[in-house]
């Protein structure tokens, strides 16, 4: 990619004149912003697909997830990095849990908790490993619960 395009994406995610001293923290901040944008896009695409096939029952959950991810993106831009990571982790885990308990276990949606755990470990990093372990425990607990609880949502 050209350097102008990379600078454009950086200015969208972090802001124009933001300077971050640590290279590791800079990469985790960019990753958090990218994960927020990906979450927003995926949630809205699912809303669009559900609209096309005429299934409005999941819209509130998908729109809530997209909204919380966008709020997390705004928090990340305003230099509230830890709050942005917390909000993104909680919203993604809650969304995965809601869909995992409403689908048959054979769908394997509980496997997405592995991705959520890995994302938390990478986003929080070694410096905030206590928070990363907390989110791994949350994801693991929700994964186990989702295997045994079946509620039509």
PDB file of C-alpha atoms in Angstrom:
ATOM      1  CA  UNK A   1       0.000   0.000   0.000  1.00  0.00           C
ATOM      2  CA  UNK A   2       1.134   3.515  -0.576  1.00  0.00           C
ATOM      3  CA  UNK A   3       2.176   5.625   2.379  1.00  0.00           C
ATOM      4  CA  UNK A   4      -0.651   8.099   1.713  1.00  0.00           C
ATOM      5  CA  UNK A   5      -3.251   5.351   1.998  1.00  0.00           C
ATOM      6  CA  UNK A   6      -1.689   4.040   5.210  1.00  0.00           C
ATOM      7  CA  UNK A   7      -1.639   7.560   6.634  1.00  0.00           C
ATOM      8  CA  UNK A   8      -5.299   7.966   5.634  1.00  0.00           C
ATOM      9  CA  UNK A   9      -6.314   4.799   7.512  1.00  0.00           C
ATOM     10  CA  UNK A  10      -4.195   5.817  10.495  1.00  0.00           C
ATOM     11  CA  UNK A  11      -5.830   9.245  10.617  1.00  0.00           C
ATOM     12  CA  UNK A  12      -9.300   7.646  10.523  1.00  0.00           C
ATOM     13  CA  UNK A  13      -8.537   5.226  13.345  1.00  0.00           C
ATOM     14  CA  UNK A  14      -6.340   7.323  15.632  1.00  0.00           C
ATOM     15  CA  UNK A  15      -6.883  10.911  14.539  1.00  0.00           C
ATOM     16  CA  UNK A  16      -4.874  13.512  12.701  1.00  0.00           C
ATOM     17  CA  UNK A  17      -2.298  14.802  15.163  1.00  0.00           C
ATOM     18  CA  UNK A  18      -2.141  12.017  17.718  1.00  0.00           C
ATOM     19  CA  UNK A  19       1.316  10.902  18.761  1.00  0.00           C
ATOM     20  CA  UNK A  20       1.793   7.626  20.614  1.00  0.00           C
ATOM     21  CA  UNK A  21       5.224   7.083  22.086  1.00  0.00           C
ATOM     22  CA  UNK A  22       5.304   3.293  22.411  1.00  0.00           C
ATOM     23  CA  UNK A  23       5.391   1.280  19.173  1.00  0.00           C
ATOM     24  CA  UNK A  24       3.654  -1.677  20.848  1.00  0.00           C
ATOM     25  CA  UNK A  25       0.887   0.510  22.214  1.00  0.00           C
ATOM     26  CA  UNK A  26       0.519   2.186  18.811  1.00  0.00           C
ATOM     27  CA  UNK A  27       0.000  -1.182  17.120  1.00  0.00           C
ATOM     28  CA  UNK A  28      -2.551  -2.293  19.733  1.00  0.00           C
ATOM     29  CA  UNK A  29      -4.453   0.982  19.363  1.00  0.00           C
ATOM     30  CA  UNK A  30      -4.575   0.534  15.587  1.00  0.00           C
ATOM     31  CA  UNK A  31      -5.689  -3.075  16.065  1.00  0.00           C
ATOM     32  CA  UNK A  32      -8.468  -2.030  18.441  1.00  0.00           C
ATOM     33  CA  UNK A  33      -9.718   0.552  15.945  1.00  0.00           C
ATOM     34  CA  UNK A  34      -9.603  -1.973  13.122  1.00  0.00           C
ATOM     35  CA  UNK A  35     -11.476  -4.562  15.187  1.00  0.00           C
ATOM     36  CA  UNK A  36     -14.133  -1.955  15.992  1.00  0.00           C
ATOM     37  CA  UNK A  37     -14.604  -1.095  12.334  1.00  0.00           C
ATOM     38  CA  UNK A  38     -14.709  -4.765  11.325  1.00  0.00           C
ATOM     39  CA  UNK A  39     -17.318  -5.456  14.014  1.00  0.00           C
ATOM     40  CA  UNK A  40     -19.476  -2.558  12.830  1.00  0.00           C
ATOM     41  CA  UNK A  41     -19.265  -3.651   9.191  1.00  0.00           C
ATOM     42  CA  UNK A  42     -19.971  -7.329   9.911  1.00  0.00           C
ATOM     43  CA  UNK A  43     -22.930  -6.500  12.165  1.00  0.00           C
ATOM     44  CA  UNK A  44     -24.439  -4.203   9.554  1.00  0.00           C
ATOM     45  CA  UNK A  45     -23.900  -6.774   6.796  1.00  0.00           C
ATOM     46  CA  UNK A  46     -25.773  -9.333   8.899  1.00  0.00           C
ATOM     47  CA  UNK A  47     -28.586  -6.806   9.372  1.00  0.00           C
ATOM     48  CA  UNK A  48     -28.687  -6.348   5.596  1.00  0.00           C
ATOM     49  CA  UNK A  49     -28.755 -10.109   4.947  1.00  0.00           C
ATOM     50  CA  UNK A  50     -31.500 -10.604   7.529  1.00  0.00           C
ATOM     51  CA  UNK A  51     -33.448  -7.770   5.933  1.00  0.00           C
ATOM     52  CA  UNK A  52     -33.134  -9.353   2.490  1.00  0.00           C
ATOM     53  CA  UNK A  53     -34.352 -12.753   3.659  1.00  0.00           C
ATOM     54  CA  UNK A  54     -37.041 -11.214   5.875  1.00  0.00           C
ATOM     55  CA  UNK A  55     -35.853 -12.243   9.349  1.00  0.00           C
ATOM     56  CA  UNK A  56     -36.053  -9.203  11.630  1.00  0.00           C
ATOM     57  CA  UNK A  57     -35.760 -11.143  14.913  1.00  0.00           C
ATOM     58  CA  UNK A  58     -31.977 -10.653  15.265  1.00  0.00           C
ATOM     59  CA  UNK A  59     -31.837  -6.987  14.238  1.00  0.00           C
ATOM     60  CA  UNK A  60     -31.876  -5.538  17.779  1.00  0.00           C
ATOM     61  CA  UNK A  61     -28.861  -7.643  18.777  1.00  0.00           C
ATOM     62  CA  UNK A  62     -26.910  -6.879  15.619  1.00  0.00           C
ATOM     63  CA  UNK A  63     -27.653  -3.148  15.717  1.00  0.00           C
ATOM     64  CA  UNK A  64     -26.747  -3.027  19.413  1.00  0.00           C
ATOM     65  CA  UNK A  65     -23.447  -4.764  18.675  1.00  0.00           C
ATOM     66  CA  UNK A  66     -22.692  -2.345  15.825  1.00  0.00           C
ATOM     67  CA  UNK A  67     -23.576   0.652  18.009  1.00  0.00           C
ATOM     68  CA  UNK A  68     -21.407  -0.501  20.904  1.00  0.00           C
ATOM     69  CA  UNK A  69     -18.515  -1.210  18.532  1.00  0.00           C
ATOM     70  CA  UNK A  70     -18.875   2.283  17.076  1.00  0.00           C
ATOM     71  CA  UNK A  71     -18.876   3.789  20.584  1.00  0.00           C
ATOM     72  CA  UNK A  72     -15.738   1.753  21.276  1.00  0.00           C
ATOM     73  CA  UNK A  73     -14.206   3.187  18.090  1.00  0.00           C
ATOM     74  CA  UNK A  74     -14.991   6.730  19.266  1.00  0.00           C
ATOM     75  CA  UNK A  75     -13.514   5.997  22.705  1.00  0.00           C
ATOM     76  CA  UNK A  76     -10.367   4.688  21.027  1.00  0.00           C
ATOM     77  CA  UNK A  77     -10.074   7.884  18.975  1.00  0.00           C
ATOM     78  CA  UNK A  78     -10.506   9.988  22.120  1.00  0.00           C
ATOM     79  CA  UNK A  79      -7.575   8.202  23.770  1.00  0.00           C
ATOM     80  CA  UNK A  80      -9.703   6.137  26.176  1.00  0.00           C
ATOM     81  CA  UNK A  81      -7.942   3.013  24.988  1.00  0.00           C
ATOM     82  CA  UNK A  82      -8.682   0.669  27.887  1.00  0.00           C
ATOM     83  CA  UNK A  83     -12.364   1.643  27.998  1.00  0.00           C
ATOM     84  CA  UNK A  84     -12.606   1.057  24.236  1.00  0.00           C
ATOM     85  CA  UNK A  85     -11.111  -2.424  24.590  1.00  0.00           C
ATOM     86  CA  UNK A  86     -13.429  -3.269  27.491  1.00  0.00           C
ATOM     87  CA  UNK A  87     -16.537  -2.135  25.640  1.00  0.00           C
ATOM     88  CA  UNK A  88     -15.552  -3.984  22.466  1.00  0.00           C
ATOM     89  CA  UNK A  89     -14.773  -7.172  24.403  1.00  0.00           C
ATOM     90  CA  UNK A  90     -18.012  -7.103  26.374  1.00  0.00           C
ATOM     91  CA  UNK A  91     -20.179  -6.329  23.347  1.00  0.00           C
ATOM     92  CA  UNK A  92     -18.594  -9.001  21.173  1.00  0.00           C
ATOM     93  CA  UNK A  93     -18.787 -11.646  23.923  1.00  0.00           C
ATOM     94  CA  UNK A  94     -22.414 -10.762  24.666  1.00  0.00           C
ATOM     95  CA  UNK A  95     -23.353 -10.912  20.991  1.00  0.00           C
ATOM     96  CA  UNK A  96     -21.617 -14.249  20.475  1.00  0.00           C
ATOM     97  CA  UNK A  97     -23.322 -15.602  23.609  1.00  0.00           C
ATOM     98  CA  UNK A  98     -26.789 -14.476  22.539  1.00  0.00           C
ATOM     99  CA  UNK A  99     -26.465 -16.132  19.156  1.00  0.00           C
ATOM    100  CA  UNK A 100     -24.751 -19.247  20.558  1.00  0.00           C
ATOM    101  CA  UNK A 101     -27.576 -19.967  23.025  1.00  0.00           C
ATOM    102  CA  UNK A 102     -30.250 -19.508  20.374  1.00  0.00           C
ATOM    103  CA  UNK A 103     -28.758 -21.867  17.785  1.00  0.00           C
ATOM    104  CA  UNK A 104     -28.298 -25.636  17.956  1.00  0.00           C
ATOM    105  CA  UNK A 105     -24.977 -26.689  19.451  1.00  0.00           C
ATOM    106  CA  UNK A 106     -24.079 -28.398  16.163  1.00  0.00           C
ATOM    107  CA  UNK A 107     -23.666 -24.934  14.595  1.00  0.00           C
ATOM    108  CA  UNK A 108     -20.528 -24.511  16.698  1.00  0.00           C
ATOM    109  CA  UNK A 109     -20.999 -20.829  17.445  1.00  0.00           C
ATOM    110  CA  UNK A 110     -19.354 -21.364  20.827  1.00  0.00           C
ATOM    111  CA  UNK A 111     -16.061 -21.697  18.918  1.00  0.00           C
ATOM    112  CA  UNK A 112     -16.119 -17.943  18.283  1.00  0.00           C
ATOM    113  CA  UNK A 113     -15.268 -17.476  21.951  1.00  0.00           C
ATOM    114  CA  UNK A 114     -11.774 -18.735  21.116  1.00  0.00           C
ATOM    115  CA  UNK A 115     -11.390 -15.875  18.655  1.00  0.00           C
ATOM    116  CA  UNK A 116     -12.729 -13.414  21.221  1.00  0.00           C
ATOM    117  CA  UNK A 117     -10.199 -14.691  23.783  1.00  0.00           C
ATOM    118  CA  UNK A 118      -7.301 -14.402  21.361  1.00  0.00           C
ATOM    119  CA  UNK A 119      -8.429 -10.913  20.373  1.00  0.00           C
ATOM    120  CA  UNK A 120      -8.531  -9.854  24.020  1.00  0.00           C
ATOM    121  CA  UNK A 121      -5.034 -11.194  24.668  1.00  0.00           C
ATOM    122  CA  UNK A 122      -3.634  -9.376  21.656  1.00  0.00           C
ATOM    123  CA  UNK A 123      -5.518  -6.119  22.244  1.00  0.00           C
ATOM    124  CA  UNK A 124      -4.620  -5.837  25.928  1.00  0.00           C
ATOM    125  CA  UNK A 125      -1.083  -7.104  25.539  1.00  0.00           C
ATOM    126  CA  UNK A 126       1.419  -7.992  28.219  1.00  0.00           C
ATOM    127  CA  UNK A 127       1.137  -4.651  30.006  1.00  0.00           C
ATOM    128  CA  UNK A 128      -2.561  -5.204  30.739  1.00  0.00           C
ATOM    129  CA  UNK A 129      -2.417  -8.968  31.054  1.00  0.00           C
ATOM    130  CA  UNK A 130      -4.783  -8.951  34.054  1.00  0.00           C
ATOM    131  CA  UNK A 131      -7.562  -7.570  31.844  1.00  0.00           C
ATOM    132  CA  UNK A 132      -6.678 -10.061  29.118  1.00  0.00           C
ATOM    133  CA  UNK A 133      -6.956 -12.961  31.574  1.00  0.00           C
ATOM    134  CA  UNK A 134     -10.270 -11.550  32.800  1.00  0.00           C
ATOM    135  CA  UNK A 135     -11.667 -11.575  29.259  1.00  0.00           C
ATOM    136  CA  UNK A 136     -10.330 -15.070  28.575  1.00  0.00           C
ATOM    137  CA  UNK A 137     -12.130 -16.239  31.728  1.00  0.00           C
ATOM    138  CA  UNK A 138     -15.315 -14.426  30.640  1.00  0.00           C
ATOM    139  CA  UNK A 139     -15.174 -15.960  27.155  1.00  0.00           C
ATOM    140  CA  UNK A 140     -14.498 -19.430  28.553  1.00  0.00           C
ATOM    141  CA  UNK A 141     -17.373 -19.165  31.020  1.00  0.00           C
ATOM    142  CA  UNK A 142     -19.767 -17.966  28.336  1.00  0.00           C
ATOM    143  CA  UNK A 143     -18.618 -20.741  25.980  1.00  0.00           C
ATOM    144  CA  UNK A 144     -19.331 -23.403  28.592  1.00  0.00           C
ATOM    145  CA  UNK A 145     -22.702 -21.856  29.428  1.00  0.00           C
ATOM    146  CA  UNK A 146     -23.616 -21.647  25.741  1.00  0.00           C
ATOM    147  CA  UNK A 147     -23.103 -25.385  25.378  1.00  0.00           C
ATOM    148  CA  UNK A 148     -25.694 -26.175  28.049  1.00  0.00           C
ATOM    149  CA  UNK A 149     -28.226 -23.328  27.809  1.00  0.00           C
ATOM    150  CA  UNK A 150     -30.753 -23.202  24.967  1.00  0.00           C
ATOM    151  CA  UNK A 151     -33.031 -20.176  24.843  1.00  0.00           C
ATOM    152  CA  UNK A 152     -34.870 -19.076  21.710  1.00  0.00           C
ATOM    153  CA  UNK A 153     -33.838 -15.476  21.197  1.00  0.00           C
TER     154      UNK A 153
END
